[in-house]
Coordinates of C-alpha atoms and ligand atoms in Angstrom, one line a residue:
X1 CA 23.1 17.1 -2.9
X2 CA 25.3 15.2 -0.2
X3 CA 25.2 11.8 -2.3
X4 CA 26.5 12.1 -5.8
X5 CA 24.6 9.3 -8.3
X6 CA 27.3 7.1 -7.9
X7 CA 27.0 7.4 -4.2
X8 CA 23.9 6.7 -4.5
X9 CA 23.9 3.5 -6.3
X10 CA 27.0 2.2 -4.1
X11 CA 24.8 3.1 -1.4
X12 CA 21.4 0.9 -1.9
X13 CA 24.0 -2.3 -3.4
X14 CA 25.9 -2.2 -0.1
X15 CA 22.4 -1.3 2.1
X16 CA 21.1 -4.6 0.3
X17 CA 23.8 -6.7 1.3
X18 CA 24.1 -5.4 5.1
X19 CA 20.2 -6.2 5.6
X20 CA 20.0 -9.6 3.6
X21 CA 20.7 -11.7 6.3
X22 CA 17.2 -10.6 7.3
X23 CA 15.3 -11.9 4.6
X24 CA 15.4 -15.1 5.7
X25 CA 14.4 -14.6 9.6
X26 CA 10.8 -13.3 8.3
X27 CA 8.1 -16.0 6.9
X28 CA 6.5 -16.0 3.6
X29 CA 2.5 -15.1 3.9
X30 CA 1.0 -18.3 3.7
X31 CA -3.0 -18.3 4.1
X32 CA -3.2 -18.8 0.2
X33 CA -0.9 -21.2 -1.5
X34 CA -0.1 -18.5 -4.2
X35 CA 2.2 -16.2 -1.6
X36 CA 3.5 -18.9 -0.3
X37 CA 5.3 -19.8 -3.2
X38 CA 7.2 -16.6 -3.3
X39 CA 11.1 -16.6 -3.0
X40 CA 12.5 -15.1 0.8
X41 CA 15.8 -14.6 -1.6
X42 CA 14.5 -11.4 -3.1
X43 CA 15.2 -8.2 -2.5
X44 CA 14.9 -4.9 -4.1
X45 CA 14.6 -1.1 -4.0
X46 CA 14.3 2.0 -6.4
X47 CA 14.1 5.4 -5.3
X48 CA 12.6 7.6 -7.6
X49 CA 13.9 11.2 -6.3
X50 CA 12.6 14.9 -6.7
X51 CA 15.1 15.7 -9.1
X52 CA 14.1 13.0 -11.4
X53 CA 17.1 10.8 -10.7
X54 CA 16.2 7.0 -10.2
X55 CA 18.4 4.5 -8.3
X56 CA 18.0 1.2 -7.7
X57 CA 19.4 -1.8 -7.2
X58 CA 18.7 -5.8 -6.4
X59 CA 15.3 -7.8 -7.8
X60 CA 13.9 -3.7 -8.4
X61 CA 11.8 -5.6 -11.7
X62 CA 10.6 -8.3 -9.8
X63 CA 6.4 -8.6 -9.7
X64 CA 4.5 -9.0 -6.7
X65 CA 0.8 -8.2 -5.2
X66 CA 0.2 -5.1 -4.0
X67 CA -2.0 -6.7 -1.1
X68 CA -2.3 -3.6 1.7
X69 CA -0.3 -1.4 -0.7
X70 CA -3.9 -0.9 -2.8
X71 CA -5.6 0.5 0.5
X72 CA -4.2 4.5 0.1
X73 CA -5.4 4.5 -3.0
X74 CA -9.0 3.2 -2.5
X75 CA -8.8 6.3 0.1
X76 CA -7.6 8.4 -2.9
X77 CA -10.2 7.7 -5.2
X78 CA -13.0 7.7 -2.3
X79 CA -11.6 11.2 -1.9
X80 CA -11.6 12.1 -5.4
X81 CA -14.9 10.6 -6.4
X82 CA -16.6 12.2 -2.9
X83 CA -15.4 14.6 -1.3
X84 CA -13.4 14.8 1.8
X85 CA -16.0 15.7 4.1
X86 CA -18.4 12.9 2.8
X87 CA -15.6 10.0 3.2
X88 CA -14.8 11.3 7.0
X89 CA -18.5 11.6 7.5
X90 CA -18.1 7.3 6.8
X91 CA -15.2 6.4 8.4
X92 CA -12.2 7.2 10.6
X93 CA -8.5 8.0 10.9
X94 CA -7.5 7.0 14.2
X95 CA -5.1 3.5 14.9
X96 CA -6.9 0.7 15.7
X97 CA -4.4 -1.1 17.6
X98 CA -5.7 -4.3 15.9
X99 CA -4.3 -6.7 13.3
X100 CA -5.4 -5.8 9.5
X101 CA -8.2 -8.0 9.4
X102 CA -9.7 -7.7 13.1
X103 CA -12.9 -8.8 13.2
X104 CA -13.6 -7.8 16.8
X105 CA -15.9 -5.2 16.3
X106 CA -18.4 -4.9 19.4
X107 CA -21.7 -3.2 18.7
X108 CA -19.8 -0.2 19.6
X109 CA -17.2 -0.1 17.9
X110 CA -18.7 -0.8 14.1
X111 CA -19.0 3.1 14.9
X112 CA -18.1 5.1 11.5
X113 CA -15.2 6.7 13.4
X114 CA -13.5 3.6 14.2
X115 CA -13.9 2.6 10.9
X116 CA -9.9 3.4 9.4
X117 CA -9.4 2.7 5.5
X118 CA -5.8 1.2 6.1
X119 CA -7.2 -1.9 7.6
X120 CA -9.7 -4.2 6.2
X121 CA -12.8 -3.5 7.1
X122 CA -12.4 0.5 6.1
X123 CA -10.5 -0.8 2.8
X124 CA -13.9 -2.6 2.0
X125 CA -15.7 0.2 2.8
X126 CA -13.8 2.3 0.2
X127 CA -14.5 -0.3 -2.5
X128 CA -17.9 1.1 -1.7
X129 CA -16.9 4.5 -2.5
X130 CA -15.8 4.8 -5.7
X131 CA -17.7 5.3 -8.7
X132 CA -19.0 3.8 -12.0
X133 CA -21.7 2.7 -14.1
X134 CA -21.2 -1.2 -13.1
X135 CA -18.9 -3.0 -10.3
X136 CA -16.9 -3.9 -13.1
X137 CA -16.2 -0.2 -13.9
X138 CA -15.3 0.8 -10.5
X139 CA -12.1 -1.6 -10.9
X140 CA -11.4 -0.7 -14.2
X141 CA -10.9 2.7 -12.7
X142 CA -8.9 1.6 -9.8
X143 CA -6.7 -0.5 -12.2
X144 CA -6.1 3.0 -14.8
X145 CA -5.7 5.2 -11.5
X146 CA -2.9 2.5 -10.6
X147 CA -1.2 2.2 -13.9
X148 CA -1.5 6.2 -14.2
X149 CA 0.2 7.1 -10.7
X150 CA 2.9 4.2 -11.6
X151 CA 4.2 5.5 -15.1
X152 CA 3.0 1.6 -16.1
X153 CA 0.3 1.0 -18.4
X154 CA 1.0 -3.0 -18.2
X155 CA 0.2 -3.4 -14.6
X156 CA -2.0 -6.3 -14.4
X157 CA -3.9 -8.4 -12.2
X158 CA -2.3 -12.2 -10.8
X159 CA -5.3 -14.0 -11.8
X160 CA -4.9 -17.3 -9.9
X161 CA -3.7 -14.7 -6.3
X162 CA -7.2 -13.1 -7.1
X163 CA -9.3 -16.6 -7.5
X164 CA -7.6 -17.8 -4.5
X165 CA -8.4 -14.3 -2.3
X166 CA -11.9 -14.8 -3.3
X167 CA -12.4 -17.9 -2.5
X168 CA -10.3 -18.5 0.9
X169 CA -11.5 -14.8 2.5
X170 CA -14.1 -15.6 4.4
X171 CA -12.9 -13.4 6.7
X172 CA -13.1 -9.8 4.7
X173 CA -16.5 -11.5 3.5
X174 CA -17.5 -11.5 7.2
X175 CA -16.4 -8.1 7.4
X176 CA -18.3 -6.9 4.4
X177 CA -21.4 -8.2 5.9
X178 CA -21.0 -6.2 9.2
X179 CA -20.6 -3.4 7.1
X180 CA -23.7 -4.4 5.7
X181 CA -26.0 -5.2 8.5
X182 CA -24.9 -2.0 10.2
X183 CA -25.9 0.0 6.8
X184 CA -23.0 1.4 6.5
X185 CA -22.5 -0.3 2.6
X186 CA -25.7 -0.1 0.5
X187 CA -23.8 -2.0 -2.1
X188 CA -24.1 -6.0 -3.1
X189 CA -21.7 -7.4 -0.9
X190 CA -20.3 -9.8 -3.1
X191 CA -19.4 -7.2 -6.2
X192 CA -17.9 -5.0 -3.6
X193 CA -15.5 -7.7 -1.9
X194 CA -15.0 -8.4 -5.9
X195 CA -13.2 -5.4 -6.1
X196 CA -11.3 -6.0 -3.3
X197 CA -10.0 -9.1 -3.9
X198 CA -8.9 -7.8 -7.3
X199 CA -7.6 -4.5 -6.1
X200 CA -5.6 -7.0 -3.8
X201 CA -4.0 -9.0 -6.6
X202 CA -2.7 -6.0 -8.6
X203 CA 0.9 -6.7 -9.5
X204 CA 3.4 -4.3 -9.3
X205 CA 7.7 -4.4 -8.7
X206 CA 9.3 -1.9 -6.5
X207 CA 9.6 0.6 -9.6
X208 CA 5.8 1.0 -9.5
X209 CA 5.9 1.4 -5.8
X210 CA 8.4 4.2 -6.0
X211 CA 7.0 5.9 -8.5
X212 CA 3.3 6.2 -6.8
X213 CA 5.2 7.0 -3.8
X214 CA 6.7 9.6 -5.5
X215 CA 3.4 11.7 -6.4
X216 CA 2.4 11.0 -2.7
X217 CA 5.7 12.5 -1.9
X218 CA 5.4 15.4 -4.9
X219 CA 1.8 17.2 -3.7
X220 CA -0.2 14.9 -6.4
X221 CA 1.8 15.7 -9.2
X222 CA 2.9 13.2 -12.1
X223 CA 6.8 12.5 -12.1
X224 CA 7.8 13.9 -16.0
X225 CA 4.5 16.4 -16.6
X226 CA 3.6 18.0 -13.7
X227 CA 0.6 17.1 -14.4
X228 CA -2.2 16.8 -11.1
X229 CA -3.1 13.3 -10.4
X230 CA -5.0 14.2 -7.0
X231 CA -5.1 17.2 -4.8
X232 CA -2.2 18.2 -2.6
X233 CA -4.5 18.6 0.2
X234 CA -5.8 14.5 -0.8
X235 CA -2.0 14.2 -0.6
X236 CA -1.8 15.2 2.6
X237 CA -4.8 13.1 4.4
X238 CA -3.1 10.0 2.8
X239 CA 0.3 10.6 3.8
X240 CA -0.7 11.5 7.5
X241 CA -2.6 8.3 7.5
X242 CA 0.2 6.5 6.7
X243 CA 2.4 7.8 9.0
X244 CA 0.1 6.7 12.1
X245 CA -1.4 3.5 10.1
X246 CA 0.3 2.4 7.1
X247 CA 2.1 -0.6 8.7
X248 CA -0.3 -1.9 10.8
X249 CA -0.2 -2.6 14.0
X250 CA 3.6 -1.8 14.0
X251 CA 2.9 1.6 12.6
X252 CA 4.2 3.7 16.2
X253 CA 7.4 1.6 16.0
X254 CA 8.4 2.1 12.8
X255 CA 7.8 5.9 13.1
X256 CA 10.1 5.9 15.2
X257 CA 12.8 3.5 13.6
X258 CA 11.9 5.4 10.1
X259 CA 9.8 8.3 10.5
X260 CA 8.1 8.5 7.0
X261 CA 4.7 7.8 5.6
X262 CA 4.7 4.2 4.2
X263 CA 2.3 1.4 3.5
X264 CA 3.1 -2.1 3.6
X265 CA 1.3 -5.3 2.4
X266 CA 1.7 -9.3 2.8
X267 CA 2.7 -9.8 -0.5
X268 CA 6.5 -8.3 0.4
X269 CA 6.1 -4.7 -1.0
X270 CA 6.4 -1.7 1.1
X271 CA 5.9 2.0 -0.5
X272 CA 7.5 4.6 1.7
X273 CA 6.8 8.6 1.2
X274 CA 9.5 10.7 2.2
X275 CA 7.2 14.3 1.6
X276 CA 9.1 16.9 -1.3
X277 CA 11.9 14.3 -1.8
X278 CA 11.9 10.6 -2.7
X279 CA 9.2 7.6 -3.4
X280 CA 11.1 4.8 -2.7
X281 CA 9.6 0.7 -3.4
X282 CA 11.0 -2.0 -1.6
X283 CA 10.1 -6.0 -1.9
X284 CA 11.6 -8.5 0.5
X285 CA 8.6 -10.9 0.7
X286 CA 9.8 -12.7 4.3
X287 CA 7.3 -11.1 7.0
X288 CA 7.8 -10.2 10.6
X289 CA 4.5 -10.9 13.0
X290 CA 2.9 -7.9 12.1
X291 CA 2.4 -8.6 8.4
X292 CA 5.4 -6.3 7.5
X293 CA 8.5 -7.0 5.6
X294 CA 10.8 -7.8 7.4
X295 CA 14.1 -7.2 5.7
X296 CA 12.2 -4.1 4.0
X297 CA 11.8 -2.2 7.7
X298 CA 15.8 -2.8 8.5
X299 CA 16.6 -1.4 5.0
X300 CA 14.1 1.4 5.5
X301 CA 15.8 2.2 8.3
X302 CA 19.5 2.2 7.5
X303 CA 17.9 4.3 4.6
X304 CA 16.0 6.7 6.8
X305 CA 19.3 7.4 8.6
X306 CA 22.1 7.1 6.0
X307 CA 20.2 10.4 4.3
X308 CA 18.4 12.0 6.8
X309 CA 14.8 11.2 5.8
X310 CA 12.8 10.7 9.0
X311 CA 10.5 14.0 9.3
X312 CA 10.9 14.0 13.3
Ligands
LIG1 N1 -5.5 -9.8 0.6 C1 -5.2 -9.6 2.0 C2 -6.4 -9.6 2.9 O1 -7.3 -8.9 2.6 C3 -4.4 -8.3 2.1 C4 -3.8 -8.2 3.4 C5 -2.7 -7.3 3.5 O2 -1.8 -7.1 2.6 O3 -2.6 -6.8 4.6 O4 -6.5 -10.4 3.8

């Protein structure tokens, strides 16, 4: 292709140092002690490619919560364990306009269509969705499907992130409960924010993140094998989703800086999707005022340009 591997590697060392002056102008995610103790000095990527090349360079092996990142694959398993037409029948796909964890729901809006599974409330919802025998089961699952799509059977949880989620988010609790009273969740409320949390506290490094973005990018296929991990057409949905909603309320801007599917999340991480080519992970744990990564966006974006990615 136009960048040889050596280009390639030049390329994401000298990318790094042109957008590291931005780590530091974002703030560290501070409404548990645990994020707050991340260091703004780190900075990573790692492109996993469609011709199974992988380039990376900076704190690639660093481990940080998913957060957000989790939320396309609750939809995924929702999917998988449903159907399609049973999970839209529950929620919907449209931007909310509204921070992650908006809790301004009138009696209108707790509608099932402006329910959308890359925010909170919908991400709860999907907790809801996927199956097993116990609640315990139904993370176990998550936690396999994780591991699986990553190429990483060690991917844990960070135990004190997820004791502190549960018990500082009264907020997603409050939203569990609307989904509740409006019957929209049968479940016990608790065991299903459980999840959540958990899901929440999974630990990954930008390796992981590139290499699930990669079978987003890759129709649902594994990386090595071929082998199908979810439907291209599951594939699909999730990748359009992202593109209109994966970075939250910035998502319109950042199509238009980056133009590819991607999903951010508070602890740093952002997994970007660019569709038949690349999965590409990137950590810079210094947020802008929308949640995102700061210094992740600018180097998404001198990526997006340097090779042509954006898909408008
Ligand atoms: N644990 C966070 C919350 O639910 C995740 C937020 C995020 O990454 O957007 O509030």
């Amino acid at each position: 292709g136009r960048f040889s591997v050596i280009h390639m590697e030049e390329l994401l060392e000298r990318l790094l140092e042109e957008c590291r002056s931005y780590t530091r102008l974002g703030k560290l995610a501070d409404y548990i002690p645990e994020l707050s103790k991340a260091d703004i000095n780190d900075f990573g990527v790692y492109l996993v490619n469609s011709d199974g090349k992988e380039f990376y360079a900076g704190d690639f092996d660093k481990k940080f919560t998913i957060q957000s990142i989790i939320k396309p694959l609750l939809l995924l398993m929702a999917l998988m364990d449903n159907t399609t037409e049973y999970v839209r029948q529950y929620i919907g796909v449209e931007a909310t306009g509204k921070p992650f964890n908006a809790i301004d729901y009138s009696e209108q809006l707790i509608l099932k269509e402006h329910i959308n599974p890359m925010v909170n409330i919908g991400a709860i919802e999907m907790c809801s969705m996927i199956h097993g025998e116990t609640y315990e089961e139904r993370f176990d699952r998550l936690l396999a499907f994780t591991r699986k799509l990553a190429g990483n059977p060690e991917i844990d949880v960070d135990e004190a992130v997820y004791l502190s989620e549960k018990r500082t988010g009264n907020k997603n609790r409050a939203l569990a409960y609307l989904l509740k009273s409006s019957g929209i969740i049968d479940d016990d409320v608790e065991e299903i924010l459980d999840i959540y949390f958990r899901a929440c506290s999974i630990r990954v490094t930008c390796k992981d993140l590139a290499n699930i973005g990669f079978v987003l990018a890759n129709h649902g296929r594994g990386k090595k094998t071929g082998e199908v991990l979810f439907s291209g057409r599951h594939a699909r949905f999730v990748n359009a989703i992202l593109t209109t909603c994966g970075m939250y309320d910035g998502s319109g801007d950042f199509a238009i800086k980056v133009g590819l599917p991607a999903k951010s999340g508070v602890g740093g991480g952002i997994m970007a999707v660019s569709p038949t080519r690349m999965g590409i992970g990137i950590y810079s744990p210094g947020l802008d005022k929308k949640g995102n990564s700061l210094a992740g966006i600018q180097m998404l974006e001198q990526l997006s340009e340097t090779l042509y990615l954006s898909m408008f």
